[in-house]
Amino acid sequence: MKILVVGSGGREHAIIRKLKESPKVDKIYAAPGNGGISRDAECVDIGAMDKEGIAKFAKEKEIDLVFVAPDDPLADGMVDTLNYHGIRAFGPVANAAVIESSKVFSKNLMKKYHIPTAEYEVFDDPAKAVEYIEKNDKYPVVVKADGLALGKGVIIAKDHQEAVSAVKEIMEDKKFGDSGNNVVIEEFLTGPEVSVLAFTDGISLKPMVSSKDHKRAYDNDEGLNTGGMGTISPNPYYTDEIAEICRKTIFEPTVAAMNSENRTFKGCLYFGLMITPDGPKVIEYNARFGDPEAQVVLPRLETDLVDIIEAVIDERLSMIDIKWKDEPAACVVMASGGYPLAYKKGIEITGLDEGGQVEGATVYHAGTKYTDGKFLTNGGRVLGVTARGKTLDEALEKAYLAVEKIKFDGAHFRKDIGKTK
Ligand code: AMP
Ligand code: GLY
């Protein structure tokens, strides 16, 4: 088979490495890919948002399967375009990807189908939002831009003033563009967070092994929210008992709710959960693999990923038995100094070979470029250094051993991955 993976981050690198293990795969292309991906796949210079460009390339090269990994092209209907051209694609169509791209949609869906989530109100008028904040007067309170905002459109306001400025930034200053035409203001929940990714063909749903993301930039969960600074799998808070509650009250009802709305979801559905004192609740849905969740979940997958993808597309997922390795995995993200705010690009990275040689470790590239025989930084999150071990501690030890061998000016990584709640 010839497979084209759309995207350019660490998640896409992890997907490509897993696809490469399949005996069914002859050739992998990445659009646009990155420096590290170019070692594992042929990178083609087509942007991840270029629906027609991707479809044209897929036709020309007789691609058997296109894996659309990032949120924006899914929300923009890349899978619809590919299907229209008769090209097989993995990922939800636009009317199902809306479960991620509109928080107003997902909150209203959960309310309508009684899926546990934080209490909330929706506003399209900043004055009304402020009025509500004043009346509600409970802090912290969570203010969310409706649309996609690179994981940064959520503000946890600790007092009245912060809540009012969050509304202003999102709705009036348009910090996240049109994503902020509407806001969701919701109740602040507490408890450990769990990410559960699941394959679904719209009929059945198969959860993958659980994981935990570390979203804040600095140790002890301080600093700004980022796309994710590191992950572990499994998530120690996700017990079998919690998993069963999630299946009954969240996972299956979500698949059924999307069907009832004529928005059948096929692909990877990501449940961002919080295990609150009142039980598990949904914080957010994503319509795709998480980044860097994919970097710890996929290395644990034993079953051929191509077989699973084909079963999802052909709606026979229930017939497949998906096997996972027991070994835990950990991923430490090495980021550019300054991320998630401004950072420099084009800084040389050394020690990648040494890091990659740590037994059990894999270096996934997120924001790198390969020029003149050198790897250079080319993004906020640069590398996802991942390892498996017999225990989580062993996985973490190996990942950090590999991280210590890799150097670039200004490199920043968290030292407490796997250690915080
Ligand atoms: P989201 O993009 O919706 O996943 O939100 C980003 C992060 O903000 C989450 O991972 C949580 O840590 C935090 N968060 C979002 N909503 C809430 C909430 N209702 N209560 C507490 N924390 C939240
Ligand atoms: N790591 C969180 C996300 O992919 O949205």
Short mmCIF file of C-alpha atoms and ligand atoms in Angstrom, two decimals:
data_model
loop_
_atom_site.label_atom_id
_atom_site.label_comp_id
_atom_site.label_asym_id
_atom_site.label_seq_id
_atom_site.Cartn_x
_atom_site.Cartn_y
_atom_site.Cartn_z
CA MET A 1 0.00 0.00 0.00
CA LYS A 2 0.93 3.61 -0.49
CA ILE A 3 -0.07 5.86 2.40
CA LEU A 4 -0.06 9.63 2.68
CA VAL A 5 0.01 11.17 6.15
CA VAL A 6 -1.14 14.80 6.39
CA GLY A 7 0.56 16.90 9.07
CA SER A 8 3.99 17.89 10.31
CA GLY A 9 4.35 17.29 14.04
CA GLY A 10 5.52 14.74 16.56
CA ARG A 11 2.14 13.02 16.39
CA GLU A 12 2.54 12.51 12.65
CA HIS A 13 6.07 11.14 13.16
CA ALA A 14 4.71 8.61 15.69
CA ILE A 15 1.92 7.63 13.27
CA ILE A 16 4.41 7.17 10.43
CA ARG A 17 6.77 5.04 12.57
CA LYS A 18 3.85 2.80 13.49
CA LEU A 19 2.65 2.53 9.88
CA LYS A 20 6.19 1.59 8.82
CA GLU A 21 5.96 -1.52 11.00
CA SER A 22 3.08 -2.85 8.89
CA PRO A 23 4.03 -5.49 6.32
CA LYS A 24 1.22 -4.09 4.14
CA VAL A 25 2.93 -0.74 3.64
CA ASP A 26 5.35 -0.20 0.74
CA LYS A 27 5.62 3.56 0.68
CA ILE A 28 4.75 6.45 2.97
CA TYR A 29 4.46 10.09 1.97
CA ALA A 30 4.07 12.99 4.39
CA ALA A 31 2.54 16.38 3.54
CA PRO A 32 4.36 18.47 4.51
CA GLY A 33 6.24 16.42 7.17
CA ASN A 34 9.36 17.71 8.90
CA GLY A 35 13.12 17.13 9.16
CA GLY A 36 12.87 13.94 11.20
CA ILE A 37 9.92 12.61 9.24
CA SER A 38 11.99 12.94 6.04
CA ARG A 39 14.10 10.03 7.33
CA ASP A 40 11.05 7.76 7.51
CA ALA A 41 8.82 8.98 4.69
CA GLU A 42 9.00 11.00 1.49
CA CYS A 43 8.02 14.55 2.40
CA VAL A 44 6.07 16.46 -0.23
CA ASP A 45 5.69 20.19 -0.23
CA ILE A 46 1.91 20.42 0.07
CA GLY A 47 0.39 22.31 3.00
CA ALA A 48 -1.73 20.43 5.52
CA MET A 49 -4.70 22.71 4.70
CA ASP A 50 -4.49 22.27 0.92
CA LYS A 51 -7.45 19.93 0.36
CA GLU A 52 -7.38 20.05 -3.42
CA GLY A 53 -3.58 19.77 -3.51
CA ILE A 54 -3.67 16.68 -1.30
CA ALA A 55 -6.46 15.10 -3.38
CA LYS A 56 -4.60 15.79 -6.63
CA PHE A 57 -1.36 14.32 -5.30
CA ALA A 58 -3.19 11.26 -3.94
CA LYS A 59 -4.75 10.63 -7.36
CA GLU A 60 -1.50 11.13 -9.24
CA LYS A 61 0.45 8.76 -7.00
CA GLU A 62 -2.42 6.27 -6.68
CA ILE A 63 -2.37 6.55 -2.89
CA ASP A 64 -4.37 3.80 -1.19
CA LEU A 65 -5.02 5.64 2.03
CA VAL A 66 -4.73 9.21 3.34
CA PHE A 67 -4.38 9.66 7.09
CA VAL A 68 -5.52 13.18 8.03
CA ALA A 69 -3.95 13.78 11.46
CA PRO A 70 -4.37 17.48 12.48
CA ASP A 71 -7.52 19.25 13.66
CA ASP A 72 -7.68 22.13 11.14
CA PRO A 73 -7.88 20.13 7.89
CA LEU A 74 -10.43 17.79 9.51
CA ALA A 75 -12.57 20.75 10.59
CA ASP A 76 -12.17 22.20 7.11
CA GLY A 77 -13.49 19.06 5.42
CA MET A 78 -10.37 17.46 3.96
CA VAL A 79 -11.85 13.98 4.44
CA ASP A 80 -15.05 15.10 2.65
CA THR A 81 -12.96 16.35 -0.28
CA LEU A 82 -10.95 13.12 -0.45
CA ASN A 83 -14.11 11.01 -0.27
CA TYR A 84 -15.63 13.12 -3.04
CA HIS A 85 -12.65 12.22 -5.22
CA GLY A 86 -13.02 8.54 -4.33
CA ILE A 87 -9.88 8.45 -2.18
CA ARG A 88 -9.91 6.39 1.02
CA ALA A 89 -9.21 8.56 4.04
CA PHE A 90 -8.94 8.07 7.81
CA GLY A 91 -10.53 10.77 9.95
CA PRO A 92 -13.99 12.25 10.53
CA VAL A 93 -15.86 14.28 7.92
CA ALA A 94 -16.36 17.97 8.73
CA ASN A 95 -19.84 17.62 10.17
CA ALA A 96 -18.45 15.16 12.76
CA ALA A 97 -15.11 16.96 13.35
CA VAL A 98 -17.23 19.82 14.72
CA ILE A 99 -17.20 17.91 18.02
CA GLU A 100 -13.73 19.44 18.44
CA SER A 101 -13.91 22.60 16.38
CA SER A 102 -16.91 24.07 18.20
CA LYS A 103 -17.03 23.96 21.98
CA VAL A 104 -20.56 25.39 21.80
CA PHE A 105 -21.57 22.37 19.70
CA SER A 106 -19.89 19.84 21.99
CA LYS A 107 -21.26 21.37 25.19
CA ASN A 108 -24.79 21.47 23.77
CA LEU A 109 -24.41 17.86 22.57
CA MET A 110 -23.40 16.74 26.05
CA LYS A 111 -26.27 18.63 27.64
CA LYS A 112 -28.82 17.19 25.22
CA TYR A 113 -27.62 13.59 25.67
CA HIS A 114 -26.86 13.78 29.41
CA ILE A 115 -23.13 13.17 29.04
CA PRO A 116 -21.36 14.36 32.22
CA THR A 117 -19.50 17.66 31.77
CA ALA A 118 -18.99 20.99 33.58
CA GLU A 119 -22.06 23.26 33.92
CA TYR A 120 -21.87 26.10 31.38
CA GLU A 121 -23.48 29.01 29.54
CA VAL A 122 -22.84 30.21 25.98
CA PHE A 123 -22.60 33.89 24.97
CA ASP A 124 -22.31 35.73 21.65
CA ASP A 125 -22.42 39.14 23.31
CA PRO A 126 -19.50 40.23 25.55
CA ALA A 127 -21.76 42.47 27.68
CA LYS A 128 -24.04 39.50 28.48
CA ALA A 129 -20.99 37.36 29.29
CA VAL A 130 -19.74 39.96 31.75
CA GLU A 131 -23.20 40.32 33.27
CA TYR A 132 -23.27 36.56 33.83
CA ILE A 133 -19.81 36.58 35.44
CA GLU A 134 -20.99 39.26 37.84
CA LYS A 135 -24.15 37.43 38.76
CA ASN A 136 -22.46 34.03 39.05
CA ASP A 137 -19.54 35.39 41.11
CA LYS A 138 -17.82 31.99 41.63
CA TYR A 139 -14.06 31.63 41.11
CA PRO A 140 -12.11 30.21 39.52
CA VAL A 141 -14.31 30.25 36.44
CA VAL A 142 -13.33 28.89 33.02
CA VAL A 143 -13.69 31.03 29.88
CA LYS A 144 -13.31 29.23 26.53
CA ALA A 145 -13.22 30.46 22.95
CA ASP A 146 -15.71 28.46 20.89
CA GLY A 147 -13.38 27.51 18.03
CA LEU A 148 -9.91 26.04 17.46
CA ALA A 149 -7.10 27.99 19.16
CA LEU A 150 -4.05 25.69 19.21
CA GLY A 151 -5.00 24.45 22.68
CA LYS A 152 -4.65 28.01 24.01
CA GLY A 153 -8.22 29.31 23.92
CA VAL A 154 -9.03 28.29 27.50
CA ILE A 155 -8.56 30.77 30.32
CA ILE A 156 -8.96 29.79 33.96
CA ALA A 157 -9.81 33.09 35.67
CA LYS A 158 -9.15 33.25 39.39
CA ASP A 159 -11.11 36.43 40.05
CA HIS A 160 -13.63 38.82 38.57
CA GLN A 161 -11.04 40.97 36.87
CA GLU A 162 -9.35 38.03 35.11
CA ALA A 163 -12.71 36.68 33.96
CA VAL A 164 -13.71 40.03 32.48
CA SER A 165 -10.38 40.46 30.71
CA ALA A 166 -10.63 36.90 29.35
CA VAL A 167 -13.97 37.79 27.77
CA LYS A 168 -12.47 40.98 26.35
CA GLU A 169 -9.39 39.24 24.92
CA ILE A 170 -11.42 36.49 23.30
CA MET A 171 -14.52 38.38 22.12
CA GLU A 172 -13.37 41.96 21.57
CA ASP A 173 -9.60 41.84 20.91
CA LYS A 174 -10.19 38.61 18.94
CA LYS A 175 -6.98 37.07 20.24
CA PHE A 176 -8.04 33.80 18.58
CA GLY A 177 -9.75 35.39 15.58
CA ASP A 178 -13.23 34.19 14.70
CA SER A 179 -12.80 31.31 17.17
CA GLY A 180 -13.84 33.90 19.75
CA ASN A 181 -17.16 34.98 18.21
CA ASN A 182 -18.80 32.91 20.91
CA VAL A 183 -17.57 31.98 24.38
CA VAL A 184 -18.40 29.20 26.75
CA ILE A 185 -18.22 30.13 30.42
CA GLU A 186 -18.07 27.05 32.58
CA GLU A 187 -17.77 25.69 36.06
CA PHE A 188 -14.23 24.95 37.29
CA LEU A 189 -13.77 21.22 37.88
CA THR A 190 -11.09 19.54 39.95
CA GLY A 191 -9.41 16.15 39.84
CA PRO A 192 -6.80 14.30 37.80
CA GLU A 193 -7.01 14.63 34.02
CA VAL A 194 -7.00 11.61 31.73
CA SER A 195 -6.78 11.42 27.94
CA VAL A 196 -8.51 8.45 26.34
CA LEU A 197 -8.21 8.05 22.57
CA ALA A 198 -10.58 5.62 20.91
CA PHE A 199 -11.01 4.14 17.48
CA THR A 200 -14.59 4.27 16.28
CA ASP A 201 -16.32 3.39 13.03
CA GLY A 202 -19.56 4.99 14.20
CA ILE A 203 -20.94 1.60 15.23
CA SER A 204 -18.55 0.33 17.84
CA LEU A 205 -15.85 2.08 19.82
CA LYS A 206 -12.54 0.63 21.02
CA PRO A 207 -10.69 2.71 23.57
CA MET A 208 -6.91 2.72 23.34
CA VAL A 209 -4.67 2.54 26.39
CA SER A 210 -5.06 5.67 28.54
CA SER A 211 -2.57 8.51 28.82
CA LYS A 212 -1.87 11.69 30.69
CA ASP A 213 -0.77 14.97 29.14
CA HIS A 214 1.19 17.70 30.96
CA LYS A 215 -0.18 20.88 29.41
CA ARG A 216 1.52 23.64 31.43
CA ALA A 217 4.87 24.99 30.27
CA TYR A 218 6.79 24.63 33.54
CA ASP A 219 7.38 22.16 36.37
CA ASN A 220 4.71 21.81 39.07
CA ASP A 221 2.08 22.66 36.44
CA GLU A 222 3.07 26.30 36.38
CA GLY A 223 3.20 28.70 33.44
CA LEU A 224 1.00 28.97 30.39
CA ASN A 225 -0.95 26.18 28.74
CA THR A 226 0.89 24.62 25.80
CA GLY A 227 0.00 22.00 23.20
CA GLY A 228 1.49 19.46 25.65
CA MET A 229 4.95 19.19 27.28
CA GLY A 230 4.99 15.47 27.88
CA THR A 231 2.85 12.39 28.34
CA ILE A 232 2.75 9.03 30.07
CA SER A 233 0.73 5.92 29.31
CA PRO A 234 -1.08 4.34 31.07
CA ASN A 235 -2.60 7.03 33.27
CA PRO A 236 -2.35 5.81 36.88
CA TYR A 237 -5.69 7.45 37.78
CA TYR A 238 -7.60 5.58 35.10
CA THR A 239 -8.59 2.42 36.96
CA ASP A 240 -10.66 -0.40 35.44
CA GLU A 241 -13.61 0.82 37.47
CA ILE A 242 -13.32 4.37 36.10
CA ALA A 243 -12.87 2.95 32.59
CA GLU A 244 -16.13 1.06 32.90
CA ILE A 245 -17.99 4.17 34.10
CA CYS A 246 -16.53 6.13 31.18
CA ARG A 247 -17.58 3.48 28.69
CA LYS A 248 -21.18 3.50 29.92
CA THR A 249 -21.70 7.20 30.65
CA ILE A 250 -19.39 8.91 28.15
CA PHE A 251 -17.88 6.85 25.32
CA GLU A 252 -20.87 4.89 24.04
CA PRO A 253 -23.36 7.72 24.62
CA THR A 254 -21.10 10.05 22.57
CA VAL A 255 -21.01 7.72 19.58
CA ALA A 256 -24.79 7.27 19.81
CA ALA A 257 -25.36 11.03 20.21
CA MET A 258 -23.35 11.81 17.08
CA ASN A 259 -25.35 9.21 15.14
CA SER A 260 -28.63 10.69 16.40
CA GLU A 261 -27.49 14.09 15.14
CA ASN A 262 -26.64 12.60 11.72
CA ARG A 263 -22.99 13.32 12.36
CA THR A 264 -21.55 9.79 12.47
CA PHE A 265 -17.98 10.01 13.72
CA LYS A 266 -15.40 7.70 12.12
CA GLY A 267 -11.76 7.94 13.08
CA CYS A 268 -9.95 8.60 16.32
CA LEU A 269 -12.13 10.24 18.96
CA TYR A 270 -10.22 11.77 21.85
CA PHE A 271 -11.87 12.16 25.24
CA GLY A 272 -10.23 14.74 27.51
CA LEU A 273 -11.59 13.72 30.91
CA MET A 274 -11.41 14.89 34.48
CA ILE A 275 -11.95 12.39 37.30
CA THR A 276 -13.90 14.72 39.59
CA PRO A 277 -15.20 13.85 43.07
CA ASP A 278 -18.59 13.36 41.32
CA GLY A 279 -17.13 10.92 38.79
CA PRO A 280 -15.53 11.29 35.36
CA LYS A 281 -16.60 14.30 33.26
CA VAL A 282 -15.69 15.47 29.76
CA ILE A 283 -13.43 18.53 29.58
CA GLU A 284 -13.14 18.43 25.81
CA TYR A 285 -13.40 16.22 22.76
CA ASN A 286 -10.83 16.13 19.99
CA ALA A 287 -11.50 14.67 16.57
CA ARG A 288 -8.01 13.18 16.13
CA PHE A 289 -5.01 11.68 17.88
CA GLY A 290 -3.58 13.90 20.62
CA ASP A 291 -0.12 15.36 20.36
CA PRO A 292 1.91 14.23 22.40
CA GLU A 293 -0.55 11.47 23.42
CA ALA A 294 0.06 9.60 20.14
CA GLN A 295 3.76 9.47 21.02
CA VAL A 296 3.08 7.25 24.07
CA VAL A 297 -0.04 5.38 22.95
CA LEU A 298 1.04 4.23 19.49
CA PRO A 299 4.37 2.69 20.59
CA ARG A 300 2.28 0.42 22.83
CA LEU A 301 0.06 -0.80 19.97
CA GLU A 302 0.75 -4.37 18.87
CA THR A 303 -1.99 -4.85 16.28
CA ASP A 304 -1.24 -3.65 12.74
CA LEU A 305 -2.45 -0.02 12.61
CA VAL A 306 -3.33 -0.41 8.92
CA ASP A 307 -5.75 -3.25 9.75
CA ILE A 308 -7.45 -1.07 12.36
CA ILE A 309 -7.73 1.91 10.00
CA GLU A 310 -9.23 -0.22 7.26
CA ALA A 311 -11.72 -1.72 9.72
CA VAL A 312 -12.75 1.79 10.80
CA ILE A 313 -13.25 2.96 7.21
CA ASP A 314 -15.14 -0.22 6.25
CA GLU A 315 -17.25 -0.18 9.44
CA ARG A 316 -16.15 -3.55 10.77
CA LEU A 317 -14.20 -2.42 13.82
CA SER A 318 -16.14 -4.78 16.10
CA MET A 319 -14.54 -7.71 14.28
CA ILE A 320 -11.00 -6.66 15.16
CA ASP A 321 -9.17 -7.57 18.35
CA ILE A 322 -6.76 -4.77 19.27
CA LYS A 323 -3.74 -5.77 21.36
CA TRP A 324 -1.48 -3.52 23.47
CA LYS A 325 1.88 -3.99 25.09
CA ASP A 326 1.82 -3.95 28.89
CA GLU A 327 5.00 -1.86 29.05
CA PRO A 328 4.33 1.76 30.07
CA ALA A 329 5.66 4.61 27.92
CA ALA A 330 6.75 8.18 28.64
CA CYS A 331 7.37 11.14 26.33
CA VAL A 332 9.31 14.27 27.28
CA VAL A 333 8.86 17.21 24.92
CA MET A 334 11.93 19.34 24.22
CA ALA A 335 10.70 22.82 23.29
CA SER A 336 12.27 26.03 22.02
CA GLY A 337 13.11 28.57 24.72
CA GLY A 338 10.15 30.94 25.09
CA TYR A 339 7.46 28.51 23.86
CA PRO A 340 4.43 28.85 24.01
CA LEU A 341 5.18 32.56 23.43
CA ALA A 342 7.74 33.83 20.91
CA TYR A 343 10.80 31.65 20.22
CA LYS A 344 13.68 31.48 17.75
CA LYS A 345 13.96 28.99 14.90
CA GLY A 346 16.91 27.58 12.97
CA ILE A 347 19.05 26.54 15.95
CA GLU A 348 21.24 23.48 15.40
CA ILE A 349 20.30 20.32 17.31
CA THR A 350 23.08 17.92 18.29
CA GLY A 351 23.14 14.53 20.00
CA LEU A 352 20.12 13.15 18.13
CA ASP A 353 21.94 9.94 17.23
CA GLU A 354 23.20 9.44 20.78
CA GLY A 355 19.71 10.15 22.18
CA GLY A 356 18.14 7.74 19.72
CA GLN A 357 20.58 5.03 20.76
CA VAL A 358 19.38 4.86 24.35
CA GLU A 359 17.88 1.37 24.47
CA GLY A 360 14.08 1.53 24.33
CA ALA A 361 14.06 5.24 23.38
CA THR A 362 12.71 6.85 20.21
CA VAL A 363 13.07 10.49 19.24
CA TYR A 364 9.98 11.78 17.44
CA HIS A 365 10.52 15.04 15.61
CA ALA A 366 7.90 17.76 16.04
CA GLY A 367 9.42 21.04 14.83
CA THR A 368 12.65 20.27 12.99
CA LYS A 369 14.13 20.92 9.58
CA TYR A 370 16.94 19.03 7.88
CA THR A 371 19.35 21.17 5.84
CA ASP A 372 22.97 20.70 4.77
CA GLY A 373 23.35 17.58 6.86
CA LYS A 374 22.10 19.25 10.04
CA PHE A 375 18.90 19.18 12.04
CA LEU A 376 17.64 22.65 12.98
CA THR A 377 14.84 23.72 15.28
CA ASN A 378 11.76 24.83 13.33
CA GLY A 379 8.89 25.12 15.79
CA GLY A 380 7.81 25.57 19.40
CA ARG A 381 7.73 21.93 20.30
CA VAL A 382 10.90 20.51 18.73
CA LEU A 383 11.20 16.86 19.80
CA GLY A 384 9.18 14.26 21.67
CA VAL A 385 11.65 11.94 23.34
CA THR A 386 9.82 8.71 24.11
CA ALA A 387 10.76 5.48 25.86
CA ARG A 388 9.12 2.31 27.05
CA GLY A 389 10.15 0.40 30.16
CA LYS A 390 9.07 -2.47 32.39
CA THR A 391 7.70 0.16 34.78
CA LEU A 392 6.71 3.78 34.31
CA ASP A 393 9.78 4.84 36.32
CA GLU A 394 12.03 2.87 33.99
CA ALA A 395 10.35 4.45 30.94
CA LEU A 396 10.83 7.92 32.43
CA GLU A 397 14.45 7.20 33.32
CA LYS A 398 15.24 6.11 29.76
CA ALA A 399 13.41 9.06 28.22
CA TYR A 400 15.33 11.53 30.42
CA LEU A 401 18.62 9.72 29.71
CA ALA A 402 18.00 10.30 26.00
CA VAL A 403 16.95 13.93 26.61
CA GLU A 404 20.24 14.63 28.40
CA LYS A 405 22.18 13.64 25.29
CA ILE A 406 20.30 16.02 22.99
CA LYS A 407 21.28 19.68 22.94
CA PHE A 408 20.19 22.92 21.32
CA ASP A 409 20.50 26.49 22.55
CA GLY A 410 17.56 27.52 24.70
CA ALA A 411 16.13 23.98 24.90
CA HIS A 412 13.41 23.76 27.50
CA PHE A 413 11.80 20.63 28.90
CA ARG A 414 9.89 19.74 32.04
CA LYS A 415 11.74 17.65 34.60
CA ASP A 416 8.62 16.33 36.31
CA ILE A 417 6.79 14.44 33.58
CA GLY A 418 4.89 11.54 35.14
CA LYS A 419 5.22 13.06 38.61
CA THR A 420 2.33 15.53 38.84
CA LYS A 421 -1.39 15.08 39.24
P1 AMP B 1 -9.32 22.23 26.80
O1 AMP B 1 -8.61 22.90 25.66
O2 AMP B 1 -10.79 22.43 26.80
O3 AMP B 1 -8.87 20.82 27.00
O4 AMP B 1 -8.75 22.96 28.11
C1 AMP B 1 -7.37 23.04 28.37
C2 AMP B 1 -7.10 22.73 29.81
O5 AMP B 1 -7.77 23.66 30.65
C3 AMP B 1 -7.61 21.37 30.26
O6 AMP B 1 -6.71 20.35 29.98
C4 AMP B 1 -7.78 21.59 31.74
O7 AMP B 1 -6.55 21.46 32.41
C5 AMP B 1 -8.22 23.01 31.83
N1 AMP B 1 -9.68 23.08 31.90
C6 AMP B 1 -10.55 23.19 30.87
N2 AMP B 1 -11.82 23.21 31.31
C7 AMP B 1 -11.77 23.12 32.65
C8 AMP B 1 -12.76 23.10 33.70
N3 AMP B 1 -14.07 23.20 33.43
N4 AMP B 1 -12.33 22.99 34.96
C9 AMP B 1 -11.02 22.91 35.25
N5 AMP B 1 -10.04 22.94 34.33
C10 AMP B 1 -10.40 23.03 33.03
N1 GLY B 2 -2.27 17.11 23.83
C1 GLY B 2 -3.54 17.66 23.70
C2 GLY B 2 -4.06 17.71 22.34
O1 GLY B 2 -3.55 17.10 21.43
O2 GLY B 2 -5.05 18.39 22.13
#
